[in-house]
CSV table of C-alpha atoms in Angstrom, one decimal:
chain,number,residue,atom,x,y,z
Y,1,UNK,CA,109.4,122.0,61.1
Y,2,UNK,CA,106.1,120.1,61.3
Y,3,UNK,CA,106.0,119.2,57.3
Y,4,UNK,CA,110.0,118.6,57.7
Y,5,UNK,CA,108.9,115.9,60.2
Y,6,UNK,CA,105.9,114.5,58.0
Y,7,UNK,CA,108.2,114.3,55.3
Y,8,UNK,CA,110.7,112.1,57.2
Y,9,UNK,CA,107.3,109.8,58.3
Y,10,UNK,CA,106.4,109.4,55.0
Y,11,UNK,CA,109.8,108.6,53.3
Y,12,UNK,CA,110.6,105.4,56.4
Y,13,UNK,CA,107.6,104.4,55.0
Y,14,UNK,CA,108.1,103.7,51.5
Y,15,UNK,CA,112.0,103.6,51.4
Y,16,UNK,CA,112.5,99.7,50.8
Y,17,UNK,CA,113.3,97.5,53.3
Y,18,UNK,CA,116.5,96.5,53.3
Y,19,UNK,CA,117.6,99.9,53.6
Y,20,UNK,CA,115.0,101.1,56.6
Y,21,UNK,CA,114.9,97.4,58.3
Y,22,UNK,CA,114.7,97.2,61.9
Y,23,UNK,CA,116.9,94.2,62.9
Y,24,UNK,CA,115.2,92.2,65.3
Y,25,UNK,CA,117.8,91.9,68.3
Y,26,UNK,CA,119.6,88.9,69.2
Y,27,UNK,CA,119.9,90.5,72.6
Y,28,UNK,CA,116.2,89.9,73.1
Y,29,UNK,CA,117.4,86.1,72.8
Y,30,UNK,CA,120.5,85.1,74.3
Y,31,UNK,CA,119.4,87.9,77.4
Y,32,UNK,CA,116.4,87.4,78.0
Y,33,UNK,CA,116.6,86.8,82.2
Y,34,UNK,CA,117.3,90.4,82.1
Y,35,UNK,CA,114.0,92.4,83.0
Y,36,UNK,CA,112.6,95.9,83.3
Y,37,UNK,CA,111.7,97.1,86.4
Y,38,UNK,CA,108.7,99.4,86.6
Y,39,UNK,CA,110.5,102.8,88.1
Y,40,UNK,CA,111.0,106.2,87.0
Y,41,UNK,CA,114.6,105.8,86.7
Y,42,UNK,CA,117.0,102.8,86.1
Y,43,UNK,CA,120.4,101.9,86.0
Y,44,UNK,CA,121.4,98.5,84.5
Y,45,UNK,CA,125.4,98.0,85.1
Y,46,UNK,CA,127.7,95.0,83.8
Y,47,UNK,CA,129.7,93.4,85.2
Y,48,UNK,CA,129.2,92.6,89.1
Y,49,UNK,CA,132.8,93.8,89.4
Y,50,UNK,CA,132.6,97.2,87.9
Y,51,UNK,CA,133.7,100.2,90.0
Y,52,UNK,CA,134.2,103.9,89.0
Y,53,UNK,CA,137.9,104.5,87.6
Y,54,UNK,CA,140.5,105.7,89.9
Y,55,UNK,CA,140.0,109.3,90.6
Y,56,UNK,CA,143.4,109.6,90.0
Y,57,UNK,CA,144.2,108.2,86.3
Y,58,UNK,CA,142.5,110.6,83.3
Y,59,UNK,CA,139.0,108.8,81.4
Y,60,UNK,CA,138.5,109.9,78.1
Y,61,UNK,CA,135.0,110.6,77.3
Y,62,UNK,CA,132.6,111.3,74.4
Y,63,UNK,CA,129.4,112.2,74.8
Y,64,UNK,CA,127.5,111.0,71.3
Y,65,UNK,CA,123.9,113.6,71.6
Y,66,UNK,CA,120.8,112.6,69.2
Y,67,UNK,CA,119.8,115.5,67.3
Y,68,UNK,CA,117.3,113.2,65.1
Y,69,UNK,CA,113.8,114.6,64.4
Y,70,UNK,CA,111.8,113.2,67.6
Y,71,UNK,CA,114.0,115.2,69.7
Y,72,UNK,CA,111.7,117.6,68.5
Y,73,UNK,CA,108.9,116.0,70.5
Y,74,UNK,CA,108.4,117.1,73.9
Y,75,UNK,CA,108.7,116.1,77.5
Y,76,UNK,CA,106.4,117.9,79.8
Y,77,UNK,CA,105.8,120.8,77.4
Y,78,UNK,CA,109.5,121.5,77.1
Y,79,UNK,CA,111.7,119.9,73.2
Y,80,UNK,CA,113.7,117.0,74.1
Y,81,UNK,CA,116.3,119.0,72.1
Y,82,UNK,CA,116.5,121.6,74.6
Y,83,UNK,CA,116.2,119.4,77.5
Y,84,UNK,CA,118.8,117.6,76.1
Y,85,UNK,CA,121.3,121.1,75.7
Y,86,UNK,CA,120.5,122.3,78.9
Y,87,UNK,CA,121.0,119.3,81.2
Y,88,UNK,CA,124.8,118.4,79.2
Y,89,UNK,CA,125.4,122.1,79.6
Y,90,UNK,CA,124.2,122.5,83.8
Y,91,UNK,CA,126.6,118.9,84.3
Y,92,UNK,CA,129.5,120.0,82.3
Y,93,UNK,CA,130.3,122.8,85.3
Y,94,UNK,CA,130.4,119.9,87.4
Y,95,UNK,CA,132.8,117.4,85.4
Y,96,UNK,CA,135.6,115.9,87.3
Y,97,UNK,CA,138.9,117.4,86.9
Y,98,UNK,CA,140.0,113.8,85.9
Y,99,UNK,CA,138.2,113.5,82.7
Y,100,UNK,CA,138.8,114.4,79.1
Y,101,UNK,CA,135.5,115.1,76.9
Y,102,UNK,CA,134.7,115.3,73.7
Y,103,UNK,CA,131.4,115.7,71.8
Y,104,UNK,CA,129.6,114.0,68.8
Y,105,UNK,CA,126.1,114.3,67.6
Y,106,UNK,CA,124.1,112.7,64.9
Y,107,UNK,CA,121.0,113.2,63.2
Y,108,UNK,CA,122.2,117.1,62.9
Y,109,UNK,CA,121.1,116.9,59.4
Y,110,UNK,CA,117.8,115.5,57.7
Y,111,UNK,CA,120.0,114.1,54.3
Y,112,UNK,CA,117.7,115.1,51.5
Y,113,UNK,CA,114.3,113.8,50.6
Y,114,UNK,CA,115.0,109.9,51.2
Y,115,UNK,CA,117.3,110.7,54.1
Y,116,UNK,CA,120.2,108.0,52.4
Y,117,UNK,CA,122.6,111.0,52.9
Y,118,UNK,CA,121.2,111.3,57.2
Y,119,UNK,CA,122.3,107.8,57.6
Y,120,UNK,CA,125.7,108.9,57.9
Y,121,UNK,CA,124.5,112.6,59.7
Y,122,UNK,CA,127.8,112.8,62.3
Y,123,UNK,CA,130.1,115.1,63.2
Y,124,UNK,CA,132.6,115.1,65.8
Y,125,UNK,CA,132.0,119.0,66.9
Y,126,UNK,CA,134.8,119.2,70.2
Y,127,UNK,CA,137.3,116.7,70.1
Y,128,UNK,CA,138.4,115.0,73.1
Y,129,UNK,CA,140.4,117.2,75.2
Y,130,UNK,CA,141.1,118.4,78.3
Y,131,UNK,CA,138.9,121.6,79.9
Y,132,UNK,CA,136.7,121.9,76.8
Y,133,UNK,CA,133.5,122.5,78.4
Y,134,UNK,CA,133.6,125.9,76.9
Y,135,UNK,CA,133.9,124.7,73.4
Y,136,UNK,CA,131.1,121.9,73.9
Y,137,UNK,CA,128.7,124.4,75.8
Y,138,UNK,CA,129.5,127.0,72.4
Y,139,UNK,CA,128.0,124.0,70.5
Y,140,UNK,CA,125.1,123.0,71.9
Y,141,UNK,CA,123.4,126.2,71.5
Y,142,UNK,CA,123.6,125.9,67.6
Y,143,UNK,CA,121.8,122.1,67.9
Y,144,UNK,CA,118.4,121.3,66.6
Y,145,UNK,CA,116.4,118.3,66.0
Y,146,UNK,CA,116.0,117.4,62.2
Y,147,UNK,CA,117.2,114.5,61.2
Y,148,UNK,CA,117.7,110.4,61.4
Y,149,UNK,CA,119.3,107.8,63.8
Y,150,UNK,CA,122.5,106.5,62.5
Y,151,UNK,CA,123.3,105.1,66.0
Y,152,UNK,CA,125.9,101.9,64.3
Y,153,UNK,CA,127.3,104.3,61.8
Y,154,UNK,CA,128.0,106.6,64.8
Y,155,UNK,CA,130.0,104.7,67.1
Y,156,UNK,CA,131.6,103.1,64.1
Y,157,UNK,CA,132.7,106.9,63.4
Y,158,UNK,CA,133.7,107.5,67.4
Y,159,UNK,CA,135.5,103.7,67.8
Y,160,UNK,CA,137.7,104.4,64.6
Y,161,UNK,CA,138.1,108.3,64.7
Y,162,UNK,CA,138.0,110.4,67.8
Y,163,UNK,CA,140.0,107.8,70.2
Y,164,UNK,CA,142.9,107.5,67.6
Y,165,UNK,CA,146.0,108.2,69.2
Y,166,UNK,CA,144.2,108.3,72.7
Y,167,UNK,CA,145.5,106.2,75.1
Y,168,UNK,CA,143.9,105.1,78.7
Y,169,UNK,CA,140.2,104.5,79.4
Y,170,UNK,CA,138.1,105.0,76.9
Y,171,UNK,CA,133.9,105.8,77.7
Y,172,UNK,CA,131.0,106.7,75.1
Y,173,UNK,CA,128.1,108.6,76.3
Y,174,UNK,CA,125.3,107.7,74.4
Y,175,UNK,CA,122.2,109.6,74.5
Y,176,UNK,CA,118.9,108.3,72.3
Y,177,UNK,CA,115.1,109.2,72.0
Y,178,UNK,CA,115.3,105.4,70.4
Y,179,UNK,CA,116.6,102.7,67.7
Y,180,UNK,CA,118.5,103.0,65.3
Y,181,UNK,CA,116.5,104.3,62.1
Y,182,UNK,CA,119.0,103.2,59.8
Y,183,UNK,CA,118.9,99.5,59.5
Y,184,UNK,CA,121.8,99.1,61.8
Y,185,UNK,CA,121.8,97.4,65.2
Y,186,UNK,CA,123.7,99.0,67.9
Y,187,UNK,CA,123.3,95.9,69.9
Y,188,UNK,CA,125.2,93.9,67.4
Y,189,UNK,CA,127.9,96.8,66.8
Y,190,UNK,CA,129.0,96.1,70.6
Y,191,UNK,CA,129.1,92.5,70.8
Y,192,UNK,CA,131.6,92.3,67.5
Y,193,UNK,CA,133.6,95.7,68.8
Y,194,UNK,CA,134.0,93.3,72.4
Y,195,UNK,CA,135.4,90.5,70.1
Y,196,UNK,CA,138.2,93.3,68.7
Y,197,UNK,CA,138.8,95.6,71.7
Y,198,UNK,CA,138.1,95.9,75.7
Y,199,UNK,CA,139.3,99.2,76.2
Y,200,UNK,CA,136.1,100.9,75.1
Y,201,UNK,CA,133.2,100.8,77.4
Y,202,UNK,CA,129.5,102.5,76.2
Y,203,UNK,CA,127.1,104.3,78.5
Y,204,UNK,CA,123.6,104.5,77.1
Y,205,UNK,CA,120.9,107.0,78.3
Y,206,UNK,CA,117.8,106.2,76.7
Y,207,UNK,CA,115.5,109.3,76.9
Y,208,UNK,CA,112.2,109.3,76.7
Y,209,UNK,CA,112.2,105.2,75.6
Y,210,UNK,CA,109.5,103.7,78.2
Y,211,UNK,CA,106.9,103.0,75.5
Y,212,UNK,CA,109.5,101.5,73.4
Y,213,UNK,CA,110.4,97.8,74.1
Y,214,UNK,CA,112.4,97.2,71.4
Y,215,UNK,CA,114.1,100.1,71.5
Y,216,UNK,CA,114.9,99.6,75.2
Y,217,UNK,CA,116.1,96.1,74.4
Y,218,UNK,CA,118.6,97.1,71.9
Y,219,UNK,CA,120.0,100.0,73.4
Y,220,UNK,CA,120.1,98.5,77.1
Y,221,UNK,CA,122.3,95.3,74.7
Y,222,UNK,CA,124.5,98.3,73.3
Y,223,UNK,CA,125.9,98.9,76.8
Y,224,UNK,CA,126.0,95.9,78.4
Y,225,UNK,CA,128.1,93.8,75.7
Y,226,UNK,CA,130.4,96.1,76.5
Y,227,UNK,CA,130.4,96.5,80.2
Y,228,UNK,CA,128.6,99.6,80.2
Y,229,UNK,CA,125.4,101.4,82.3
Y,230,UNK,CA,122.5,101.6,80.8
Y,231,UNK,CA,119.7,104.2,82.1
Y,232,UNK,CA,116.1,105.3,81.8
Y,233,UNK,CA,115.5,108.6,81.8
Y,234,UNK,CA,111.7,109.8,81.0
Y,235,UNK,CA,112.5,113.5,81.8
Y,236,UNK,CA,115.0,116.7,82.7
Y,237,UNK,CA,115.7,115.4,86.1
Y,238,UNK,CA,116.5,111.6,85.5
Y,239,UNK,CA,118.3,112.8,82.5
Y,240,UNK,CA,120.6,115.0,84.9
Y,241,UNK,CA,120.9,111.9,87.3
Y,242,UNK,CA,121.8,109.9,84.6
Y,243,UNK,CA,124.3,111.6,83.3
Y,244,UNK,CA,126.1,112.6,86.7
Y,245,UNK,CA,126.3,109.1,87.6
Y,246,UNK,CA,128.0,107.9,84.1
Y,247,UNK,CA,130.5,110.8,85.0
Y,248,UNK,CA,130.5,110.0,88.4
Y,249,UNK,CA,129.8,113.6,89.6
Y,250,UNK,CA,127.7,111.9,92.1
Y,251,UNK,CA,127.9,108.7,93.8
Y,252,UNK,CA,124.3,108.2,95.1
Y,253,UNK,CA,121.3,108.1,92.8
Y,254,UNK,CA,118.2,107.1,93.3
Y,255,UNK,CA,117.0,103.7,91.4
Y,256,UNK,CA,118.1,100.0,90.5
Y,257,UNK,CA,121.0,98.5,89.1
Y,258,UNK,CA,121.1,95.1,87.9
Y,259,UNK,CA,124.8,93.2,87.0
Y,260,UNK,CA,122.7,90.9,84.5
């Protein structure tokens, strides 16, 4: 695992630029009135009219998991990875009987010795369905942490694929340990996929991100262009609020939330 991981190092840095590039983010730009507040765990939410959907009309859901090679890293002596699988596992025996869920990862695979192959590392494992907790929960226990973060290529995968022929609300879950490692910019992705559709919003749980302005910037852009929560989460137990309060299994959480 740890020469797997150097590996990875040493190929971002001598894989040319245009295909390892970090975009610099517009959002950065055009939002900057929009600040971080110095707390343990954040909610950012656009607009200043959103509410939680009627507990009555079905929400089709994807959680998108990051399975890229810092999830190996660890929070408080315990893998990112595994805090990851257990805290999706402990809240899906608590999902509303009005939701639908799927699951997607990425980053599931490390794509060869310059990774050109990880930069489109996705896989829809439980399509979106009704009661298939089981199925994700069977999944998550064969998850590990090995490869790269194809976050664009990703949605781009969910937004074309797994909501074809799905009709209602629409709500990605995305979960990242930080930016896109691919050249893409997930910040970009949403404003152009709000110029072609509104019925997709994007929740983004940035995990373990605090050190990371630019990765904060771009992800907290990914979910507000497109109406979305964005939240903080720096370990097990912001995680689990996090994600409770994107699938509204609880209505109080502790925190801020800003509407721009």
């Amino acid at each position: 695992k740890s020469s797997a991981k150097k590996t990875l190092k040493f190929c971002q840095a001598i894989i040319p630029a245009e295909i390892m590039s970090f975009n610099k983010n517009p959002f950065l730009d055009n939002y900057h009135n929009i600040k971080n507040t110095e707390t343990n765990f954040n909610i950012y939410n656009t607009p200043a009219d959103y509410s939680p959907q009627d507990v009555d009309q079905r929400e089709n859901v994807l959680v998108i998991l990051d399975c890229s090679y810092s999830m190996d890293d660890k929070v408080r002596g315990n893998r990112k990875i595994d805090i990851a699988r257990d805290v999706i596992n402990d809240v899906l025996g608590q999902l509303p009987k009005n939701i639908n869920m799927g699951f997607r990862v990425y980053g599931q695979a490390d794509g060869g010795l310059f990774g050109l192959d990880g930069c489109k590392a996705t896989e829809l494992l439980v399509p979106i369905g009704n009661k298939t907790q089981n199925a994700i929960s069977a999944q998550l226990k064969n998850l590990d942490a090995v490869g790269w973060t194809p976050i664009c290529y990703s949605l781009d995968q969910a937004i074309n694929n797994d909501f074809t022929r799905i009709r209602g609300r629409k709500r990605i879950i995305l979960v990242s340990d930080g930016m896109d490692t691919c050249g893409g910019n997930p910040c970009d992705f949403a404003i152009d996929l709000m110029k072609r559709r509104t019925d997709v919003t994007i929740d983004v749980i940035g995990f373990d991100i605090s050190s990371e302005p630019e990765a904060i910037s771009q992800l907290k852009c990914t979910a507000l262009a497109t109406h979305g929560k964005f939240y903080t989460a720096n370990n097990a137990a912001e995680f689990t609020k996090s994600l409770k309060n994107s699938l509204n299994v609880q209505k109080e959480v502790e925190g801020k939330i800003f509407t721009k």
